[in-house]
Short mmCIF file of C-alpha atoms and ligand atoms in Angstrom, two decimals:
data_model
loop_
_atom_site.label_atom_id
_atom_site.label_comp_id
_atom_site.label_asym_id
_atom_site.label_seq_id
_atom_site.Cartn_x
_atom_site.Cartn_y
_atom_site.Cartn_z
CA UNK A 1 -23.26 48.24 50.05
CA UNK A 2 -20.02 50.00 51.32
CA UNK A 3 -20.47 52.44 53.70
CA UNK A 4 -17.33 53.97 53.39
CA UNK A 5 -17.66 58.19 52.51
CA UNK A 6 -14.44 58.22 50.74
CA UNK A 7 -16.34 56.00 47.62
CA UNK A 8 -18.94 56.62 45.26
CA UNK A 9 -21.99 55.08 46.51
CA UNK A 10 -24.95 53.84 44.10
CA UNK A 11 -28.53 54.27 45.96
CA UNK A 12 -31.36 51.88 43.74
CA UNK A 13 -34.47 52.84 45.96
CA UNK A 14 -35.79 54.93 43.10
CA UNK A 15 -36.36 52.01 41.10
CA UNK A 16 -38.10 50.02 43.63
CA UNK A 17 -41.98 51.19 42.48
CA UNK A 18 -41.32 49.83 38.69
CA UNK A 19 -39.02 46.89 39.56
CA UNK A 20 -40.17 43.89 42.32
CA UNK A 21 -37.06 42.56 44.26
CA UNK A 22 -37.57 38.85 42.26
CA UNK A 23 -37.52 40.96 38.95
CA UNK A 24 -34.44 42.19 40.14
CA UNK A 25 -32.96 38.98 41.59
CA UNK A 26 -32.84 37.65 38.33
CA UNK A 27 -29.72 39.97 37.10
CA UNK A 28 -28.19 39.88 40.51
CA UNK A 29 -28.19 36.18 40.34
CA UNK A 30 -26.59 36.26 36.65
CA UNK A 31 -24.18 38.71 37.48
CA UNK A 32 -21.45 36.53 39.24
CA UNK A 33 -20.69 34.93 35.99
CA UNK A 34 -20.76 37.69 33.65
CA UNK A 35 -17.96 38.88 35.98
CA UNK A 36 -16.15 35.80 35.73
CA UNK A 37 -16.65 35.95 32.13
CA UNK A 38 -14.91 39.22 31.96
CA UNK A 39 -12.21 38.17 34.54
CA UNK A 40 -11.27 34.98 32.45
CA UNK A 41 -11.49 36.23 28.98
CA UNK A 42 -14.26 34.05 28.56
CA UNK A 43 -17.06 35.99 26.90
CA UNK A 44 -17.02 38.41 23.82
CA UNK A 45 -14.39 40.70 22.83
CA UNK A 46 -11.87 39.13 25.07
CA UNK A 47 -9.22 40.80 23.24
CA UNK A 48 -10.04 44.19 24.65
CA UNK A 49 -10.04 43.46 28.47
CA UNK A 50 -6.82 45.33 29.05
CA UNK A 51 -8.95 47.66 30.99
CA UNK A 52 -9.51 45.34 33.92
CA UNK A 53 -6.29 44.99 35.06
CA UNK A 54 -5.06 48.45 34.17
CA UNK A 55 -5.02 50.88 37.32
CA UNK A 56 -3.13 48.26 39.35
CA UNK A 57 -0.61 48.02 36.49
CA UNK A 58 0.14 51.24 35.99
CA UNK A 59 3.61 52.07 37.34
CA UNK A 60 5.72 54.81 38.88
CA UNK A 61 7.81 54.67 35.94
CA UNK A 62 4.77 54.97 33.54
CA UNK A 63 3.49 57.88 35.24
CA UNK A 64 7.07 59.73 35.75
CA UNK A 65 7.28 58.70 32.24
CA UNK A 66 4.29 61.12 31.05
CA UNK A 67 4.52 63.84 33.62
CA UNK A 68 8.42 64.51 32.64
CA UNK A 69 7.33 64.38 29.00
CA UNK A 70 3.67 66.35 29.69
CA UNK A 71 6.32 69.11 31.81
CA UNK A 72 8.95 69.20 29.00
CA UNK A 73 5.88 70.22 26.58
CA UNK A 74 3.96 72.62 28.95
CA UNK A 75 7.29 74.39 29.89
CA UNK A 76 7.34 75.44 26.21
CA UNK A 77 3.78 75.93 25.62
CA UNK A 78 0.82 78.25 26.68
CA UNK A 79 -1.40 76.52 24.67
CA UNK A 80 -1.25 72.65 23.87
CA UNK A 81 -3.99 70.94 21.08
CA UNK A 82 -4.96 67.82 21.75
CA UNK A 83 -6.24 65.59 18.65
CA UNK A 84 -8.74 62.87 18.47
CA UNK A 85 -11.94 62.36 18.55
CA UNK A 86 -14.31 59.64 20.69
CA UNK A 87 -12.43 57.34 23.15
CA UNK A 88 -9.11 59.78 22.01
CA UNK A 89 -11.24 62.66 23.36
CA UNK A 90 -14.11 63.07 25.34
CA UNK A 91 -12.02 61.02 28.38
CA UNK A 92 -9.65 63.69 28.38
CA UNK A 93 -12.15 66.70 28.19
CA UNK A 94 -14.32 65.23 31.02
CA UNK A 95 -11.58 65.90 33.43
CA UNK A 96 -10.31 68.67 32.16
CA UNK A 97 -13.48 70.32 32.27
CA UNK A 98 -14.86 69.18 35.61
CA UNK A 99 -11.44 70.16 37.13
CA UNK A 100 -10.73 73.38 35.54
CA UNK A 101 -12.67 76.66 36.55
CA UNK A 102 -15.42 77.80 34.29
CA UNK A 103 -13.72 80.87 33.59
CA UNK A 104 -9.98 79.91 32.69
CA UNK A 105 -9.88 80.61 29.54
CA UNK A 106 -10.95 84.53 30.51
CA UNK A 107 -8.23 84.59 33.05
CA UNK A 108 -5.31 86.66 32.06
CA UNK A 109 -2.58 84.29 33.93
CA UNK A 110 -2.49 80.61 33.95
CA UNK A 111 -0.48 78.27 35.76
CA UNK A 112 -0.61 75.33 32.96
CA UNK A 113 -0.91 75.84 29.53
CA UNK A 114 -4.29 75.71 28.32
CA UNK A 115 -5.39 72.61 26.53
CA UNK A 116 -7.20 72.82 23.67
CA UNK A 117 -9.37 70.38 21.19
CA UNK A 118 -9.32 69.50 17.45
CA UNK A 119 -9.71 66.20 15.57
CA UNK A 120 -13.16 65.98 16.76
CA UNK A 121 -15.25 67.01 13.94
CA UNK A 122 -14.77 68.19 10.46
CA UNK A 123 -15.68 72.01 11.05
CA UNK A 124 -14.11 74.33 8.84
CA UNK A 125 -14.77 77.17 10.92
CA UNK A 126 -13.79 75.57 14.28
CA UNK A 127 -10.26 74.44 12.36
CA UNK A 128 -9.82 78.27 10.64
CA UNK A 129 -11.03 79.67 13.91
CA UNK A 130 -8.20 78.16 15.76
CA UNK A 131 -5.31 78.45 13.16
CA UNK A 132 -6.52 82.02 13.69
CA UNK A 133 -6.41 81.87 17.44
CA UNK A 134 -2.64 79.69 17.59
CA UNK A 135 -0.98 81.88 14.79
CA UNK A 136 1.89 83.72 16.99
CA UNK A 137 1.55 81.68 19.91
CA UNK A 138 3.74 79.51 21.78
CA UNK A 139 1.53 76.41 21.72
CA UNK A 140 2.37 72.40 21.16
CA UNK A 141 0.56 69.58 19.73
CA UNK A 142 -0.50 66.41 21.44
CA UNK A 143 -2.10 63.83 18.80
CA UNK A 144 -3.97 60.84 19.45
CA UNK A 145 -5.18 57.98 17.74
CA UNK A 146 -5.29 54.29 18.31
CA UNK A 147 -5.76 53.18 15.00
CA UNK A 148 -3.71 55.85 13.67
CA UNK A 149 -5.91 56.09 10.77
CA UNK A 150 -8.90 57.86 12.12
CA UNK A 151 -9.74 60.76 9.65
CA UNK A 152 -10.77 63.73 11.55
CA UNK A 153 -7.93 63.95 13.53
CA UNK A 154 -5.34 63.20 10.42
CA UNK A 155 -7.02 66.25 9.28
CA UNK A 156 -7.01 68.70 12.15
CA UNK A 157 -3.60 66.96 12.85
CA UNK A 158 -2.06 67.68 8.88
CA UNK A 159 -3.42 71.69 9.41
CA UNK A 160 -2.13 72.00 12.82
CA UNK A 161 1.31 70.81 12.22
CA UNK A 162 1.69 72.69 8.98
CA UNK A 163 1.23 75.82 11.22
CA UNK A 164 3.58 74.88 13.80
CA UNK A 165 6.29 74.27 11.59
CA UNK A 166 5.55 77.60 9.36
CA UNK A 167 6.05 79.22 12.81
CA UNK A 168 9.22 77.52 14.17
CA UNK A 169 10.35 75.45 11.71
CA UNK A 170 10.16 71.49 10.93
CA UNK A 171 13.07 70.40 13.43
CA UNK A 172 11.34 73.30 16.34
CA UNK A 173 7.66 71.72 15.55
CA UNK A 174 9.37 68.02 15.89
CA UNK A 175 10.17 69.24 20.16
CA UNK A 176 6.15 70.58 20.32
CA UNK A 177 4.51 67.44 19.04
CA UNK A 178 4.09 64.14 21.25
CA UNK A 179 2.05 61.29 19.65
CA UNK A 180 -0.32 58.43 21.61
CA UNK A 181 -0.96 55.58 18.82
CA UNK A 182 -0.52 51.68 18.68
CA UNK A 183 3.04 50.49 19.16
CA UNK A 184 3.65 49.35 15.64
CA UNK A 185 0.11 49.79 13.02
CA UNK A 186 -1.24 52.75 11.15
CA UNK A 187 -0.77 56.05 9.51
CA UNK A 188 0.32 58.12 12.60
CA UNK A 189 2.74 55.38 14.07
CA UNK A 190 4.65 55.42 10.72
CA UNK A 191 4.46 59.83 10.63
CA UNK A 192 5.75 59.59 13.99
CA UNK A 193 8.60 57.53 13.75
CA UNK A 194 9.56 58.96 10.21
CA UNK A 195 9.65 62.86 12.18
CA UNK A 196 10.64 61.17 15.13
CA UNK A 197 8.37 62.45 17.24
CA UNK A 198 8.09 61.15 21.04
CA UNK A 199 5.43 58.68 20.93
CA UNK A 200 3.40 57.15 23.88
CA UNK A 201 1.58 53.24 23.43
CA UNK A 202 -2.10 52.49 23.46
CA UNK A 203 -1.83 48.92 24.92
CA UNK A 204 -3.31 46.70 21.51
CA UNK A 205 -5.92 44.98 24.18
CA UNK A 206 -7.68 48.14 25.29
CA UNK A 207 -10.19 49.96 22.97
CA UNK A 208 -10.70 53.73 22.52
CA UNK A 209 -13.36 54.42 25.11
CA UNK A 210 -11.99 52.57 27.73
CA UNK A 211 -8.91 54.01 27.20
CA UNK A 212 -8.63 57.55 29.16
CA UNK A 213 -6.25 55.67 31.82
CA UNK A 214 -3.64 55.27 29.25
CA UNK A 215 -1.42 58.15 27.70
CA UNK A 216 -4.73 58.82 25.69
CA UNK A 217 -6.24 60.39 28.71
CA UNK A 218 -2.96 61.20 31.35
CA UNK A 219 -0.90 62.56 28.69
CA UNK A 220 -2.89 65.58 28.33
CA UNK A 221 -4.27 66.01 31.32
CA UNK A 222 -1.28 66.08 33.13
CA UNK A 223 -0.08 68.66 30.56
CA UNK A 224 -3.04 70.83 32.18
CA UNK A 225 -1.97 70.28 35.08
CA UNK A 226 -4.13 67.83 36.42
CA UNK A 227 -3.35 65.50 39.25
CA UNK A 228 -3.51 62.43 37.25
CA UNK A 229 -2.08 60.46 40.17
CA UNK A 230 -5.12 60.63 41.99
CA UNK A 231 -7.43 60.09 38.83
CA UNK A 232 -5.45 56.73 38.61
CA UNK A 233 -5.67 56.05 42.82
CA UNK A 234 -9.03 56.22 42.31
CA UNK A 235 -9.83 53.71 39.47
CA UNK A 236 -7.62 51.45 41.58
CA UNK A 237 -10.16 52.39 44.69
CA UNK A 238 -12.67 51.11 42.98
CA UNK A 239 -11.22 48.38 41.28
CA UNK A 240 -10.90 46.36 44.55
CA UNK A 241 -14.59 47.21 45.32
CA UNK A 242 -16.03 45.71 42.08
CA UNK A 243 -12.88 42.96 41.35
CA UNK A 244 -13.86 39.19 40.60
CA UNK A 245 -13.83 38.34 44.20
CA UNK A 246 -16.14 41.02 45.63
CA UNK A 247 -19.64 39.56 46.42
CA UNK A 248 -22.92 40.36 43.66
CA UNK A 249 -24.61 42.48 46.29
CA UNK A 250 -21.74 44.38 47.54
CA UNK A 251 -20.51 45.01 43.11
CA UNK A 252 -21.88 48.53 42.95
CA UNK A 253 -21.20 47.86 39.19
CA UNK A 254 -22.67 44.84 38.65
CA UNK A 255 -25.80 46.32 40.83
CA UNK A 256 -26.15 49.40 38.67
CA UNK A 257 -25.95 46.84 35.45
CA UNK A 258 -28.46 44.39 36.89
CA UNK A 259 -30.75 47.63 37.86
CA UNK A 260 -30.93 49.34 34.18
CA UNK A 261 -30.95 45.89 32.67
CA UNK A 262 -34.22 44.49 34.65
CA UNK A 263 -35.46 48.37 33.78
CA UNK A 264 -34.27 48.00 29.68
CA UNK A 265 -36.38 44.35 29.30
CA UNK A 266 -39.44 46.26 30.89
CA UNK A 267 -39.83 48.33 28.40
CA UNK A 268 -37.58 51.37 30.08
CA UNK A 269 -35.29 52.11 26.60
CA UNK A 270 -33.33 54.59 27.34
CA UNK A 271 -31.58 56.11 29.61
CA UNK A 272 -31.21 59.73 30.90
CA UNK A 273 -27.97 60.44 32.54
CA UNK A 274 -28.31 63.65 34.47
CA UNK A 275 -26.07 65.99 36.38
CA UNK A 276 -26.41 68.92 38.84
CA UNK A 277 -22.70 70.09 38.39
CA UNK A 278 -22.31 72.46 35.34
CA UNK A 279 -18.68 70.92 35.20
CA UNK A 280 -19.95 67.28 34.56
CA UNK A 281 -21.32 67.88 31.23
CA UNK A 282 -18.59 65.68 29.26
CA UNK A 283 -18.94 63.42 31.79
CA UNK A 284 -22.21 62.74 30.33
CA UNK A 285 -20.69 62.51 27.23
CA UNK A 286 -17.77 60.63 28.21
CA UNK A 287 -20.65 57.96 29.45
CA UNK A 288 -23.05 57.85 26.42
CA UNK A 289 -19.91 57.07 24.18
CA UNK A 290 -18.92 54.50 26.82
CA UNK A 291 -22.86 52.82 26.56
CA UNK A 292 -23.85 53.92 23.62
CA UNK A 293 -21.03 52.34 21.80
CA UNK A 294 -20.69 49.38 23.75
CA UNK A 295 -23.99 48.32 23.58
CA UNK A 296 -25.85 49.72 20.76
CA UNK A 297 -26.05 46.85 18.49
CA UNK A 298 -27.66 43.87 17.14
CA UNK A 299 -30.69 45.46 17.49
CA UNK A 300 -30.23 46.20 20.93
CA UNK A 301 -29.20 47.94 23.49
CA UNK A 302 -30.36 51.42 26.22
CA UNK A 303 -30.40 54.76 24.03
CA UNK A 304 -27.84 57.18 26.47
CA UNK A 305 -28.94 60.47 26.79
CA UNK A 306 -27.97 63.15 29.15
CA UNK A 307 -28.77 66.22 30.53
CA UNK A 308 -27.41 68.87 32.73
CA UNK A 309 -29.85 70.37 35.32
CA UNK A 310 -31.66 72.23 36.59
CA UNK A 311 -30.88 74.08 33.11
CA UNK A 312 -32.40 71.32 31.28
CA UNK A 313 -35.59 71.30 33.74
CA UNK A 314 -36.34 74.55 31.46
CA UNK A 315 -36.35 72.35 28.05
CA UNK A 316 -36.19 68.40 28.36
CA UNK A 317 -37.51 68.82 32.03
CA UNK A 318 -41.44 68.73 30.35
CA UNK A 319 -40.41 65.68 27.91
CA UNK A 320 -38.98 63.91 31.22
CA UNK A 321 -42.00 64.79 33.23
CA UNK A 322 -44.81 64.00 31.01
CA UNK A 323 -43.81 61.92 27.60
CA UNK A 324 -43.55 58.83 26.56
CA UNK A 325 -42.89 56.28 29.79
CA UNK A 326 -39.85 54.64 28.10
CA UNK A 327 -37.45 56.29 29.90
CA UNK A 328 -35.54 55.87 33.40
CA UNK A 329 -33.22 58.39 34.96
CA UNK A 330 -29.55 57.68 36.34
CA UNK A 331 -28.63 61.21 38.55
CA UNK A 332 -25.05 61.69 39.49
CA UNK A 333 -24.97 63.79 42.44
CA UNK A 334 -22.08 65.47 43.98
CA UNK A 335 -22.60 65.65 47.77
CA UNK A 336 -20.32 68.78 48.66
CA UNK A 337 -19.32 71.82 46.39
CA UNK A 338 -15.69 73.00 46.56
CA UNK A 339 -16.68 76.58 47.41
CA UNK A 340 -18.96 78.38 49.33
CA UNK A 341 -21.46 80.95 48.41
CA UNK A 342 -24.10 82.25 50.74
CA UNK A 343 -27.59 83.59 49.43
CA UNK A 344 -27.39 87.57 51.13
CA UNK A 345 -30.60 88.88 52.23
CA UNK A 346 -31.60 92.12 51.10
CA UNK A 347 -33.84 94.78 52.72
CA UNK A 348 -36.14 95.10 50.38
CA UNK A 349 -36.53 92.07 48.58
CA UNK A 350 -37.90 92.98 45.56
CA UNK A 351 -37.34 89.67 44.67
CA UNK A 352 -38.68 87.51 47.40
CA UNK A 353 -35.80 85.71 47.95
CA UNK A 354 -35.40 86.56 51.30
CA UNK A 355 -36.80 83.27 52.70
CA UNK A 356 -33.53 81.99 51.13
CA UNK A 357 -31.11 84.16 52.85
CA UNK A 358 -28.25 82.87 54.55
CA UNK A 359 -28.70 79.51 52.53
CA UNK A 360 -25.77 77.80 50.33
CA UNK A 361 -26.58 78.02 46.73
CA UNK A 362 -25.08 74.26 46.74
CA UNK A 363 -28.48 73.88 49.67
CA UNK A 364 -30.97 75.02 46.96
CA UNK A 365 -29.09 72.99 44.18
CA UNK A 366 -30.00 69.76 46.13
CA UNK A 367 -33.52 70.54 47.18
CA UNK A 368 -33.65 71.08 43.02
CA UNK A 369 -32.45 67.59 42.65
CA UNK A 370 -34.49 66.10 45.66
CA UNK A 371 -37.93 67.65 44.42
CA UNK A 372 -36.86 66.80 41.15
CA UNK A 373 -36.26 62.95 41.70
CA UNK A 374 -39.19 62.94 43.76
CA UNK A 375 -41.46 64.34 40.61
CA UNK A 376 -39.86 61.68 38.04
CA UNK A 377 -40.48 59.04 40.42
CA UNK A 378 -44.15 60.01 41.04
CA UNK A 379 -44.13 61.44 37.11
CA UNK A 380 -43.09 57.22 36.13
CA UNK A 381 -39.73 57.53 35.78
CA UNK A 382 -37.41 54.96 38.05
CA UNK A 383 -34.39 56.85 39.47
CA UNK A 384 -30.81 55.56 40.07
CA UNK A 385 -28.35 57.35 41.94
CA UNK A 386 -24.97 57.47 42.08
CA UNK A 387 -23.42 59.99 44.84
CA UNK A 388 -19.44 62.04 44.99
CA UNK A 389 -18.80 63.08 47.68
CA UNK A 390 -16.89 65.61 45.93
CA UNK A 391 -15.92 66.57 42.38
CA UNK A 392 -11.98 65.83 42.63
CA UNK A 393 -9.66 63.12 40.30
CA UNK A 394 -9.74 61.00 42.62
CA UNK A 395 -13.65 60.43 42.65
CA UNK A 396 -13.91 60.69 38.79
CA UNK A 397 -11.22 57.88 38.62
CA UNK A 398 -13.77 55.69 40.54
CA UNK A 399 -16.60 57.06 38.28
CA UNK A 400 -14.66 56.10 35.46
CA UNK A 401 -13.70 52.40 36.45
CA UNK A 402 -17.60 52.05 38.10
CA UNK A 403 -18.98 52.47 34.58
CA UNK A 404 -16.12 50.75 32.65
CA UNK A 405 -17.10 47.58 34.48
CA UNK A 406 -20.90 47.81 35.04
CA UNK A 407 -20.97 48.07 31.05
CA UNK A 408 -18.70 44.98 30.51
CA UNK A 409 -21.42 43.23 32.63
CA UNK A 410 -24.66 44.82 30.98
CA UNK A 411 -23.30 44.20 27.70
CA UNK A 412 -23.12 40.44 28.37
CA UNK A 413 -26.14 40.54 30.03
CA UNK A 414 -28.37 41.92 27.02
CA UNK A 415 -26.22 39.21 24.65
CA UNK A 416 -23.78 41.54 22.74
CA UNK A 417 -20.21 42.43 22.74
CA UNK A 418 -19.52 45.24 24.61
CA UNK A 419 -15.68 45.67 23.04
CA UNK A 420 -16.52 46.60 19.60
CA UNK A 421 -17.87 49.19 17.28
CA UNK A 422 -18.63 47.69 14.05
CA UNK A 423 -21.89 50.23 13.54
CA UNK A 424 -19.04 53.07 13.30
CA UNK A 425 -17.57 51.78 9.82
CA UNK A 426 -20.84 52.77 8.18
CA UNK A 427 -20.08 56.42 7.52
CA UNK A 428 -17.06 56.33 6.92
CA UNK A 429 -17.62 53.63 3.89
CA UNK A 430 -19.78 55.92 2.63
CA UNK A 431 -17.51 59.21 3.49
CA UNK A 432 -14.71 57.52 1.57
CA UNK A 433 -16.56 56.48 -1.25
CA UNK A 434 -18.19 59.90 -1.77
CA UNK A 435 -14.68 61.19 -1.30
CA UNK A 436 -13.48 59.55 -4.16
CA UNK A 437 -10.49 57.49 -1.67
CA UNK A 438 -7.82 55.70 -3.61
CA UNK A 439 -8.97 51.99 -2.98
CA UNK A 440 -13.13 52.31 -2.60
CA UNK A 441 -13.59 52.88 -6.80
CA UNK A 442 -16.32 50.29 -6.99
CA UNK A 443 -18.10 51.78 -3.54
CA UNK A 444 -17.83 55.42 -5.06
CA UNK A 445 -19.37 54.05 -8.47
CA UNK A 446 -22.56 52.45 -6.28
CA UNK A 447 -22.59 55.34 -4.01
CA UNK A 448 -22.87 57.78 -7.18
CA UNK A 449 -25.33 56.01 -8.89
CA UNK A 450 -28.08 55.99 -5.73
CA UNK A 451 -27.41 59.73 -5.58
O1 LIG B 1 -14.20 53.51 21.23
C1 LIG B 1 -13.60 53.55 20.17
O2 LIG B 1 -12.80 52.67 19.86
C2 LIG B 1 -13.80 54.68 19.18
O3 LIG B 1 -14.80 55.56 19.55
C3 LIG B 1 -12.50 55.44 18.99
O4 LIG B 1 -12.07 55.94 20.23
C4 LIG B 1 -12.62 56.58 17.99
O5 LIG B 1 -13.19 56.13 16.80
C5 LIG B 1 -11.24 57.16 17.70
O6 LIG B 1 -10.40 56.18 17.21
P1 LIG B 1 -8.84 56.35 17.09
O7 LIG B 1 -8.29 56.58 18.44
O8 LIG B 1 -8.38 55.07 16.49
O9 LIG B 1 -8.59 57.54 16.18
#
């Protein structure tokens, strides 16, 4: 394992009680060549392994590139939506979120404008409510799709931009929109080049949720400000310590994949992904679309959950405890908080917290997490860990490229193809037939007639 503190580190001793070492030896040992698989294009869904190689080939140019165009939008802007939904999303928000304070949008001056979502469901209210909200304001549209065809954000996308250009005009709204799609296919490639809109590429071989180092993810984010530099330094970090040539046991992704694998085949079915950081929420859901998605599939695959604690302790905590045993728990733990806050003691303590004056809240936040991990693990529930040693870009950009390639390997180890999403079609067959969509008249007739 690496020692070094400027890394992410992955601690498996939690799992030791429900998995023997030989149990375990039997991933490690496959692992090597599920990682050559992935390295050579060899195994499933080889078309979509633009990921790999992408932190090291992102350039200076490609990152000037997006900051001059995120600056030229957020010097007009105070607020900027940005459309999608899934891989075109919940990247984006992750960061944004864990590196933004709770409270910005109360403050009453920002330094970046501040970004905003749509395109990620079909809520009437949440579109009116924001029409509502942008109407008067200077604000700028960022809209992403790889397809191009994807129909919540088409929607959000149509509404937003006929607001824009009621407010400043077709030719204005043409400076306030940027587009991220695929370099020649679908609906908003041909809108953008028809309005001429400045467009950024989604490289064909890398798929939506593996996608938030692209424009998908930097675009935006560096509109917010965010020092998407060091997200991408990071990924690269971590690259080198989980690349082809790096040893099994020292492949802190191909450990964590071997680890929830020999856990999934012993009955262990899903898998919790908690957080003691109220910023890291969509980082949990960044993750279950990452898994659930990749996996989930033929039949198989880890349910992702998460959960953000210790709120959670007061609602899922008793399911975790005490339910059903099918369940193992993967904490992600930031070592150090960004600011300190001392418990005060107080004369009179009326409420008995004076044992705990003087203390760091962040001290009683991990004794939460230690007694907590302790209970699981003596409750039946195998814990993985996976330490920050601080909540920055630069350690998410590891996160991100740690999970990106441990799933590439679980996915081939559990026999599926970890680069596709053929479940996803379902609904929207269905949508578009109940819809009445030019095109699925014999699907609308079936649909009708089982109604
Ligand atoms: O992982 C994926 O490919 C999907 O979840 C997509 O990201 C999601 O469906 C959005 O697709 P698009 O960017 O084509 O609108």
């Amino acid at each position: 394992m690496n020692n070094d503190t400027k890394t992410i580190r992955l601690d498996l001793s939690g799992i030791s009680s429900f998995v023997s070492d030989a149990e375990l030896k039997v991933w490690h040992d496959k692992c090597q060549g599920y990682v050559e698989a992935l390295h050579q294009g060899t195994g499933a869904g080889s078309d979509f392994l633009g990921w790999i190689e992408l932190p090291t080939q992102i350039t200076e140019a490609d990152l000037e590139e997006i900051e001059v165009a995120a600056k030229a939008l957020a010097d007009q802007c105070d607020y900027i939506v940005s459309v999608g939904i899934g891989g075109s999303y919940l990247g984006t928000r992750a960061v944004l979120e864990a590196m933004t304070s709770s409270f910005e949008a109360y403050k009453s001056h920002h330094k970046h404008p501040q970004l905003l979502f749509a395109g990620h469901n079909i809520g009437e209210d949440y579109l009116w409510e924001l029409c509502d909200f942008l109407r008067g304001k200077r604000f700028g549209i960022i809209n992403i799709s790889k397809s191009g065809t994807t129909t919540e954000p088409a929607i959000a996308f149509r509404v937003l931009k006929a607001l824009l250009e009621e407010q400043v005009g077709r030719q204005g709204a043409r400076e306030l929109i940027l587009a991220v799609t695929d370099k020649a296919k679908g609906a908003l490639r041909t809108l953008a080049d028809k309005e001429g809109y400045k467009t950024f590429v989604i490289p064909d071989d890398i798929g939506g949720r593996f996608s938030v180092l692209t424009p998908v993810g930097l675009l935006p984010l560096a509109a917010a400000g965010i020092n998407i530099r060091a997200l991408v330094e990071g990924a690269r970090a971590m690259k080198a310590m989980v690349d082809s040539g790096v040893p099994t046991e020292c492949n802190i992704s191909a450990l964590y994949a071997a680890a929830r694998t020999a856990l999934y085949v012993k009955g262990k079915k899903i898998e919790i992904l908690a957080n003691y950081h109220p910023k890291m929420h969509y980082i949990g859901e960044w993750w279950k679309q990452l898994y659930g998605e990749s996996e989930g599939k033929d039949g198989k695959g880890i349910f992702n959950a998460s959960v953000d604690l210790t709120a959670d302790l007061h609602s899922m905590g008793q399911w975790i405890q005490e339910g059903e045993r099918s369940i193992f728990e993967t904490v992600i733990s930031v070592l150090n908080s960004d600011r300190e806050l001392r418990i005060q003691p107080d004369k009179e303590d009326l409420d008995g917290l004076n044992y705990l004056a003087g203390k760091r809240i962040d001290e009683v936040n991990k004794m939460a997490e230690l007694g907590t991990r302790m209970a699981h693990i003596d409750g039946g529930v195998p814990n993985i860990r996976i330490t920050l040693p601080k909540l920055d870009e630069y350690y998410i950009g590891q996160l991100f490229y740690f999970f990106e390639k441990a799933v590439g390997i679980s996915g081939y180890m559990i026999g599926v193809n970890p680069f596709n999403q053929p479940g996803v079609e379902a609904y929207k067959k269905n949508m578009f037939a109940l819809l009445e969509k030019p095109g699925f008249e014999e699907a609308t007739k079936a649909i009708k007639e089982r109604l």
